[in-house]
Short mmCIF file of C-alpha atoms in Angstrom, two decimals:
data_model
loop_
_atom_site.label_atom_id
_atom_site.label_comp_id
_atom_site.label_asym_id
_atom_site.label_seq_id
_atom_site.Cartn_x
_atom_site.Cartn_y
_atom_site.Cartn_z
CA MET A 162 28.73 -51.80 24.89
CA LYS A 163 29.62 -48.83 22.90
CA ARG A 164 28.27 -45.20 23.15
CA ALA A 165 27.18 -43.59 20.03
CA PHE A 166 24.59 -41.02 18.59
CA LEU A 167 21.63 -42.16 16.38
CA ILE A 168 20.74 -39.60 13.91
CA LYS A 169 17.15 -39.50 12.83
CA TYR A 170 15.98 -37.69 9.77
CA GLY A 171 12.54 -37.01 8.28
CA GLU A 172 11.86 -36.05 4.77
CA ILE A 173 15.01 -37.88 3.35
CA ALA A 174 13.09 -41.12 4.24
CA LEU A 175 10.66 -40.16 1.51
CA LYS A 176 12.87 -39.93 -1.29
CA GLY A 177 12.61 -43.36 -2.63
CA LYS A 178 15.55 -44.40 -4.85
CA ASN A 179 17.08 -40.92 -4.44
CA ARG A 180 17.21 -41.59 -0.77
CA ARG A 181 20.97 -42.57 -0.70
CA ILE A 182 21.97 -39.34 -2.53
CA PHE A 183 20.43 -37.14 0.33
CA GLU A 184 21.83 -39.40 3.03
CA ASP A 185 25.42 -38.88 1.45
CA VAL A 186 24.95 -34.99 1.48
CA LEU A 187 23.71 -35.37 5.20
CA VAL A 188 26.78 -37.33 6.20
CA LYS A 189 28.96 -34.86 4.54
CA ARG A 190 27.25 -31.93 6.54
CA ILE A 191 27.75 -34.02 9.59
CA ARG A 192 31.46 -34.34 9.02
CA GLN A 193 31.67 -30.45 8.45
CA ALA A 194 29.90 -29.70 11.69
CA LEU A 195 32.02 -32.10 13.78
CA ASP A 196 35.18 -30.64 12.45
CA SER A 197 34.83 -27.91 14.98
CA VAL A 198 34.59 -30.68 17.82
CA ASP A 199 37.73 -32.20 19.47
CA GLY A 200 38.33 -35.86 19.22
CA THR A 201 37.73 -38.59 16.51
CA TYR A 202 34.78 -40.40 15.52
CA LYS A 203 33.50 -42.73 12.82
CA ILE A 204 30.00 -42.77 11.11
CA GLU A 205 28.16 -45.88 10.41
CA ARG A 206 25.04 -46.34 8.24
CA PRO A 207 23.50 -49.59 8.62
CA ARG A 208 20.12 -49.90 6.67
CA GLY A 209 18.53 -46.57 6.97
CA ARG A 210 20.23 -45.55 10.04
CA ILE A 211 23.13 -43.11 10.75
CA PHE A 212 25.36 -43.58 13.87
CA ILE A 213 28.09 -41.57 15.08
CA GLU A 214 30.58 -43.60 17.20
CA PRO A 215 32.98 -41.31 19.27
CA GLU A 216 36.52 -42.92 19.28
CA THR A 217 38.57 -40.54 21.39
CA GLY A 218 38.06 -37.35 23.25
CA MET A 219 34.69 -36.31 22.08
CA ASP A 220 32.54 -34.07 24.66
CA GLU A 221 28.96 -35.31 24.38
CA LEU A 222 27.49 -31.79 24.93
CA GLU A 223 29.78 -30.13 22.51
CA THR A 224 29.06 -32.81 19.90
CA ILE A 225 25.12 -32.50 20.41
CA GLU A 226 25.29 -28.52 20.17
CA ALA A 227 27.35 -29.13 16.72
CA LEU A 228 24.83 -31.54 15.45
CA LYS A 229 21.90 -29.33 16.34
CA CYS A 230 23.09 -26.88 13.30
CA VAL A 231 22.79 -29.66 10.72
CA PHE A 232 19.88 -29.29 8.62
CA GLY A 233 18.21 -32.56 7.72
CA ILE A 234 18.67 -33.99 11.36
CA VAL A 235 15.27 -34.29 13.12
CA ALA A 236 16.57 -35.73 16.36
CA ILE A 237 19.88 -36.70 18.13
CA CYS A 238 19.84 -39.65 20.29
CA PRO A 239 22.61 -40.65 22.70
CA VAL A 240 22.61 -44.51 22.51
CA ILE A 241 24.41 -47.48 23.69
CA LEU A 242 25.11 -50.09 21.09
CA VAL A 243 25.14 -53.82 22.45
CA GLU A 244 25.89 -57.01 20.97
CA ASP A 245 23.21 -59.68 20.98
CA GLU A 246 24.24 -61.97 23.93
CA GLY A 247 20.86 -63.00 24.81
CA PHE A 248 17.83 -61.51 26.84
CA GLU A 249 19.40 -61.54 30.29
CA THR A 250 22.35 -59.50 29.11
CA LEU A 251 20.11 -56.93 27.17
CA ALA A 252 17.74 -56.61 30.24
CA GLY A 253 20.64 -55.98 32.40
CA GLN A 254 22.04 -53.19 30.23
CA VAL A 255 18.80 -51.56 29.92
CA VAL A 256 18.37 -51.44 33.56
CA ASP A 257 22.00 -50.05 34.15
CA PHE A 258 21.60 -47.54 31.39
CA PHE A 259 18.23 -46.38 32.83
CA GLY A 260 19.73 -46.00 36.33
CA GLU A 261 22.59 -44.03 34.96
CA SER A 262 20.27 -41.67 33.17
CA PHE A 263 17.60 -41.29 36.08
CA SER A 264 19.17 -42.53 39.12
CA GLY A 265 16.63 -42.37 42.12
CA ARG A 266 14.02 -40.60 40.47
CA SER A 267 10.28 -41.37 40.71
CA LEU A 268 9.02 -41.35 37.15
CA THR A 269 6.48 -42.90 34.69
CA PHE A 270 7.89 -44.83 31.82
CA LYS A 271 7.18 -46.87 28.75
CA VAL A 272 9.28 -49.34 26.80
CA ASP A 273 9.10 -49.14 22.94
CA SER A 274 10.87 -51.85 21.26
CA ARG A 275 11.21 -52.33 17.45
CA ARG A 276 12.58 -55.76 16.23
CA SER A 277 13.71 -55.32 12.65
CA ARG A 278 15.73 -58.58 12.80
CA LYS A 279 12.97 -61.26 12.85
CA ASN A 280 15.06 -64.03 13.91
CA TYR A 281 15.28 -62.49 17.29
CA PRO A 282 13.46 -64.89 19.87
CA LEU A 283 11.16 -62.23 21.21
CA ASN A 284 8.81 -60.02 19.36
CA SER A 285 8.33 -56.19 20.07
CA MET A 286 5.35 -56.61 22.37
CA GLU A 287 7.17 -59.46 24.33
CA LEU A 288 10.20 -57.40 24.63
CA ASN A 289 8.13 -54.21 25.82
CA ALA A 290 6.70 -56.47 28.63
CA ASP A 291 9.54 -58.39 29.74
CA LEU A 292 11.92 -55.24 29.78
CA GLY A 293 9.18 -53.11 31.66
CA GLU A 294 9.11 -55.87 34.22
CA ARG A 295 12.84 -55.78 34.68
CA LEU A 296 12.66 -52.13 35.17
CA LEU A 297 9.94 -52.19 37.71
CA MET A 298 11.99 -54.96 39.59
CA ALA A 299 15.11 -52.96 39.74
CA TYR A 300 13.45 -49.46 40.40
CA PRO A 301 10.31 -49.91 42.64
CA GLN A 302 9.61 -46.21 42.47
CA LEU A 303 8.82 -46.22 38.78
CA LYS A 304 5.31 -46.44 37.30
CA VAL A 305 4.22 -47.59 33.86
CA ASP A 306 2.38 -45.06 31.72
CA VAL A 307 1.58 -46.03 28.24
CA HIS A 308 -0.12 -42.92 27.09
CA LYS A 309 2.10 -39.99 28.38
CA PRO A 310 5.26 -41.48 30.06
CA GLU A 311 7.73 -39.15 31.39
CA VAL A 312 10.48 -41.29 29.93
CA LEU A 313 10.32 -43.52 26.73
CA VAL A 314 12.90 -46.27 26.73
CA ARG A 315 13.44 -47.19 23.04
CA VAL A 316 15.17 -50.45 22.04
CA GLU A 317 15.97 -51.17 18.50
CA VAL A 318 17.00 -54.71 17.61
CA ARG A 319 18.97 -54.80 14.40
CA ASP A 320 22.34 -56.38 13.60
CA ASN A 321 23.38 -54.69 16.95
CA ILE A 322 20.66 -53.57 19.50
CA SER A 323 20.72 -49.84 20.31
CA ILE A 324 18.97 -48.53 23.57
CA TYR A 325 18.19 -44.83 24.21
CA VAL A 326 16.12 -42.66 26.47
CA ARG A 327 16.67 -39.35 25.14
CA GLU A 328 15.53 -37.55 21.77
CA ILE A 329 17.08 -34.20 21.31
CA PRO A 330 15.48 -32.09 18.59
CA GLY A 331 17.51 -31.28 15.64
CA PRO A 332 16.78 -28.29 13.25
CA GLY A 333 14.88 -30.52 10.54
CA GLY A 334 14.63 -29.50 7.00
CA MET A 335 16.84 -30.71 4.16
CA PRO A 336 20.80 -30.93 4.08
CA ILE A 337 22.21 -27.92 2.59
CA GLY A 338 23.13 -28.29 -0.96
CA THR A 339 20.40 -30.78 -1.88
CA ASN A 340 18.18 -28.11 -3.46
CA GLY A 341 20.61 -25.96 -5.35
CA SER A 342 22.33 -22.57 -4.78
CA ALA A 343 20.71 -19.40 -4.28
CA GLN A 344 21.87 -15.58 -3.73
CA LEU A 345 20.55 -13.86 -0.69
CA LEU A 346 20.01 -10.07 -0.68
CA LEU A 347 21.42 -9.36 2.79
CA SER A 348 20.61 -5.79 3.81
CA GLY A 349 21.91 -6.06 7.53
CA GLY A 350 18.43 -5.71 8.97
CA ILE A 351 16.35 -8.30 10.83
CA ASP A 352 14.48 -9.80 8.12
CA SER A 353 17.13 -10.84 5.38
CA PRO A 354 19.14 -13.00 7.74
CA VAL A 355 16.06 -14.97 8.96
CA ALA A 356 15.07 -15.43 5.22
CA GLY A 357 18.59 -16.71 4.53
CA TYR A 358 18.27 -19.39 7.40
CA LEU A 359 14.84 -20.46 6.35
CA ALA A 360 16.10 -20.98 2.70
CA MET A 361 19.00 -22.97 4.00
CA LYS A 362 16.70 -25.09 6.10
CA ARG A 363 15.17 -26.23 2.84
CA GLY A 364 18.45 -27.43 1.66
CA ILE A 365 19.51 -24.30 -0.29
CA LYS A 366 23.16 -23.33 -0.48
CA LEU A 367 23.51 -19.54 -0.03
CA GLU A 368 25.78 -16.99 -1.49
CA CYS A 369 25.09 -13.24 -0.17
CA ILE A 370 24.91 -9.92 -1.96
CA TYR A 371 25.38 -6.73 -0.21
CA PHE A 372 24.87 -3.16 -1.60
CA GLU A 373 26.99 -0.41 0.09
CA SER A 374 27.16 3.10 -0.71
CA PRO A 375 30.29 4.70 0.59
CA PRO A 376 30.67 7.39 1.89
CA HIS A 377 27.04 7.46 2.78
CA THR A 378 27.26 4.08 4.46
CA SER A 379 30.07 3.39 7.05
CA PRO A 380 32.66 0.58 7.15
CA ALA A 381 31.00 -0.59 10.40
CA ALA A 382 27.71 -1.32 8.32
CA LYS A 383 29.67 -3.68 6.00
CA ASP A 384 31.39 -5.51 9.10
CA LYS A 385 27.89 -5.80 10.74
CA VAL A 386 27.02 -7.76 7.47
CA LYS A 387 30.12 -9.82 7.73
CA LYS A 388 29.22 -10.79 11.11
CA LEU A 389 25.60 -11.81 10.27
CA VAL A 390 27.34 -14.11 7.42
CA ASN A 391 29.52 -15.46 10.16
CA ILE A 392 26.31 -16.34 12.17
CA LEU A 393 24.75 -18.01 9.15
CA ASN A 394 27.81 -19.92 8.65
CA THR A 395 26.90 -21.86 11.93
CA TYR A 396 24.77 -23.84 9.47
CA GLN A 397 26.53 -23.74 6.07
CA SER A 398 30.21 -23.47 7.18
CA SER A 399 31.33 -21.12 4.33
CA ILE A 400 29.53 -18.45 2.50
CA ARG A 401 30.50 -16.13 -0.42
CA LEU A 402 29.66 -12.53 0.00
CA HIS A 403 29.51 -10.14 -2.90
CA VAL A 404 29.81 -6.52 -1.94
CA ILE A 405 28.49 -4.18 -4.51
CA ASN A 406 29.51 -0.48 -4.55
CA PHE A 407 26.07 1.14 -5.23
CA THR A 408 27.10 4.89 -4.68
CA GLU A 409 27.23 5.76 -8.40
CA ILE A 410 23.72 4.26 -9.12
CA GLN A 411 22.17 5.51 -6.06
CA GLU A 412 23.41 9.09 -6.34
CA ALA A 413 22.05 9.04 -10.07
CA ILE A 414 18.62 7.91 -8.74
CA TYR A 415 18.73 10.59 -6.08
CA LYS A 416 19.55 13.42 -8.47
CA ASN A 417 17.09 12.40 -11.46
CA MET A 418 14.07 10.48 -10.14
CA ASN A 419 10.65 11.33 -8.65
CA PRO A 420 11.40 10.87 -4.82
CA GLU A 421 8.16 8.80 -4.63
CA TYR A 422 9.71 6.30 -6.95
CA MET A 423 13.34 6.36 -5.70
CA ILE A 424 13.13 3.19 -3.59
CA THR A 425 11.20 1.25 -6.26
CA ILE A 426 13.83 2.18 -8.90
CA MET A 427 16.64 1.43 -6.44
CA ARG A 428 15.28 -2.11 -5.78
CA ARG A 429 14.92 -2.88 -9.61
CA MET A 430 18.41 -1.79 -10.12
CA MET A 431 19.63 -4.10 -7.29
CA TYR A 432 17.49 -6.93 -9.09
CA ARG A 433 19.38 -6.27 -12.42
CA ILE A 434 22.85 -6.44 -10.60
CA SER A 435 21.93 -9.48 -8.64
CA GLU A 436 20.78 -11.37 -11.68
CA LYS A 437 24.20 -10.68 -13.52
CA VAL A 438 26.07 -11.86 -10.42
CA MET A 439 23.74 -14.96 -10.13
CA HIS A 440 24.34 -15.96 -13.81
CA GLU A 441 28.09 -15.89 -13.10
CA ARG A 442 27.80 -17.99 -9.93
CA ASN A 443 25.20 -20.58 -11.36
CA CYS A 444 22.73 -19.50 -8.49
CA LEU A 445 19.13 -20.63 -9.45
CA VAL A 446 17.10 -18.20 -7.53
CA LEU A 447 17.10 -14.94 -5.40
CA VAL A 448 16.19 -14.78 -1.90
CA ASN A 449 15.26 -11.69 0.13
CA GLY A 450 13.56 -10.85 3.22
CA GLU A 451 10.30 -9.19 2.06
CA SER A 452 7.45 -9.41 4.31
CA VAL A 453 4.14 -8.48 2.54
CA GLY A 454 3.08 -4.92 3.54
CA GLN A 455 5.70 -4.28 6.13
CA VAL A 456 7.03 -1.12 4.14
CA ALA A 457 6.22 0.60 0.92
CA SER A 458 8.48 -1.41 -1.21
CA GLN A 459 6.78 -4.59 0.06
CA THR A 460 3.26 -4.26 -0.96
CA LEU A 461 2.11 -6.65 -3.73
CA THR A 462 1.91 -3.92 -6.25
CA SER A 463 5.61 -2.91 -5.54
CA MET A 464 6.68 -6.41 -5.59
CA GLN A 465 5.14 -6.82 -9.23
CA VAL A 466 6.70 -3.87 -10.37
CA ILE A 467 10.29 -4.38 -8.86
CA ASN A 468 10.13 -8.12 -10.01
CA SER A 469 9.25 -7.26 -13.63
CA VAL A 470 12.90 -6.41 -14.45
CA THR A 471 13.87 -10.02 -14.17
CA ASN A 472 12.64 -13.58 -14.90
CA ILE A 473 14.74 -15.30 -12.30
CA PRO A 474 12.62 -16.84 -9.47
CA VAL A 475 12.38 -14.87 -6.29
CA ILE A 476 11.83 -16.78 -2.88
CA ARG A 477 10.41 -14.65 0.01
CA PRO A 478 10.74 -17.06 2.95
CA VAL A 479 9.22 -14.52 5.40
CA ALA A 480 6.62 -13.03 3.22
CA CYS A 481 3.64 -14.09 5.30
CA LEU A 482 5.27 -13.73 8.79
CA ASP A 483 4.64 -10.67 10.92
CA LYS A 484 7.54 -8.70 12.62
CA LEU A 485 7.26 -10.40 15.90
CA GLU A 486 7.35 -13.90 14.37
CA ILE A 487 10.58 -12.77 12.27
CA ILE A 488 12.16 -11.32 15.49
CA ASP A 489 11.50 -14.53 17.41
CA ILE A 490 13.40 -16.48 14.76
CA ALA A 491 16.17 -13.93 14.68
CA LYS A 492 16.67 -14.28 18.33
CA ARG A 493 16.52 -18.02 18.21
CA ILE A 494 19.18 -18.18 15.50
CA GLY A 495 21.57 -15.50 17.02
CA THR A 496 21.19 -12.59 14.41
CA TYR A 497 18.83 -10.26 16.34
CA GLU A 498 21.37 -8.37 18.29
CA THR A 499 23.56 -7.84 15.53
CA SER A 500 20.71 -6.90 13.21
CA ILE A 501 19.49 -4.03 15.36
CA LEU A 502 23.04 -2.22 15.67
CA PRO A 503 22.49 1.25 14.46
CA TYR A 504 24.50 1.27 11.28
CA GLU A 505 22.58 2.70 8.15
CA ASP A 506 22.40 0.51 4.92
CA CYS A 507 21.92 2.00 1.46
CA CYS A 508 18.28 1.22 1.75
CA THR A 509 17.77 3.56 4.60
CA ILE A 510 19.72 6.58 3.11
CA PHE A 511 18.13 9.13 0.75
CA LEU A 512 14.67 7.73 2.14
CA PRO A 513 11.91 9.89 0.75
CA LYS A 514 9.05 11.13 3.15
CA HIS A 515 6.26 9.39 0.95
CA PRO A 516 7.40 6.59 -1.07
CA VAL A 517 4.91 5.25 -3.53
CA ILE A 518 3.02 2.05 -2.19
CA ASN A 519 1.31 1.38 -5.64
CA PRO A 520 3.90 2.23 -8.29
CA LYS A 521 3.05 1.79 -12.02
CA ILE A 522 5.38 -0.13 -14.23
CA ASP A 523 5.21 2.55 -17.14
CA LYS A 524 6.05 5.12 -14.73
CA ALA A 525 9.01 3.25 -13.33
CA ILE A 526 10.34 2.68 -16.91
CA GLU A 527 9.63 6.25 -17.82
CA TYR A 528 11.81 7.55 -14.95
CA GLU A 529 14.59 4.93 -15.63
CA ASN A 530 14.81 6.13 -19.32
CA THR A 531 16.06 9.59 -18.23
CA VAL A 532 19.38 8.11 -17.27
CA ASP A 533 21.53 5.48 -19.07
CA TYR A 534 22.26 2.93 -16.06
CA GLU A 535 23.66 0.00 -18.13
CA GLU A 536 27.24 1.03 -17.85
CA MET A 537 26.98 1.83 -14.17
CA ILE A 538 25.37 -1.63 -13.60
CA ASP A 539 28.17 -3.35 -15.50
CA ARG A 540 30.75 -1.43 -13.51
CA ALA A 541 29.21 -2.31 -10.30
CA VAL A 542 29.19 -5.93 -10.95
CA LYS A 543 32.84 -6.00 -12.39
CA THR A 544 34.27 -3.95 -9.58
CA ARG A 545 32.44 -5.82 -6.66
CA GLU A 546 34.46 -7.16 -3.68
CA VAL A 547 34.02 -10.87 -3.22
CA ILE A 548 34.79 -12.30 0.42
CA THR A 549 34.58 -15.78 1.51
CA ILE A 550 33.66 -16.06 5.02
CA SER A 551 34.19 -19.36 6.93
CA LEU A 552 32.77 -20.87 10.00
CA ASN A 553 34.41 -19.59 13.37
CA GLN A 554 36.18 -16.84 11.48
CA LYS A 555 37.45 -14.01 13.65
CA GLU A 556 34.90 -11.52 15.05
CA PHE A 557 34.48 -8.31 13.13
CA ASP A 558 35.02 -5.11 14.94
CA ILE A 559 31.54 -3.28 14.57
#
């Protein structure tokens, strides 16, 4: 009898002939996650299943916590793997495993058996009935409930036989890297880290871009963003952060633009810079934390005017979530407390009293044409600071 973890996945099973490619990436992400766990292990992949078999020194709870951060995993099931030595041996192991997990408790249960190996002498229905009978004989306080059991005892008959009674939810989604790379506009607020998390959940590998405006923004604001990246690394393990000095452009906007259009034009400049960085890094899409109607630059009209400076696709994962829904996710993934720290980013300085909510493209272009921004944009791209932040990197002083 060996202890292991059965890893269940969802959408990957629907990938047909490409399924093996997605499984390979998932296993790679599992290995990366387990690098932070003490001990050794091996991974087996028998016919559409992934088993992680601890060999030495692995703590079960620590291992489960690491696996709960791997996108693509739908459930983590602690199992025992047993050899086929006949029904009597199997029944004894099911009884012992149940007692170990739920000793002395009065519960309702159901046995759910799956016989993939058709030469096994009992079919699934017979296994359910006979194993249920043995459990009732061993633990008279139990009751059978086939509709809503408190405990579902699962038995899978393959080359080996696996038995498990717990199914711990994973994060779901797709393994990171299976859907290409993207660049996240990371502001330091609540919304953009959540947008990054949701993009990663769909298998997108992230790089981040942050616009600072020293001396108007403080070093603490940049450290705050670094910490947010480190939290997102819980799911990706390493993220490249591009830090753009936006001071020259932002001061030019402030001195020369109609105040109502300052935010619109500032965002258009950010998109232009982001597009250049994306081309260098082979990122396919831009991700941001815009939520429809939340602020003046996030009305549909504003999005259209801002978007018009680029042909690159822009993904807005939180576009149709309200603020409370976004906050709930931020708290769950651990970014909320950092996001609310009171350090201004460049989007909140020089903020006009009455920003336009329905800007016109021709007006935005007219205002932009009063200043030659091309050299400033190129300079911002070329002089950017690039930081690679890895999982469990030291905490940042903020």
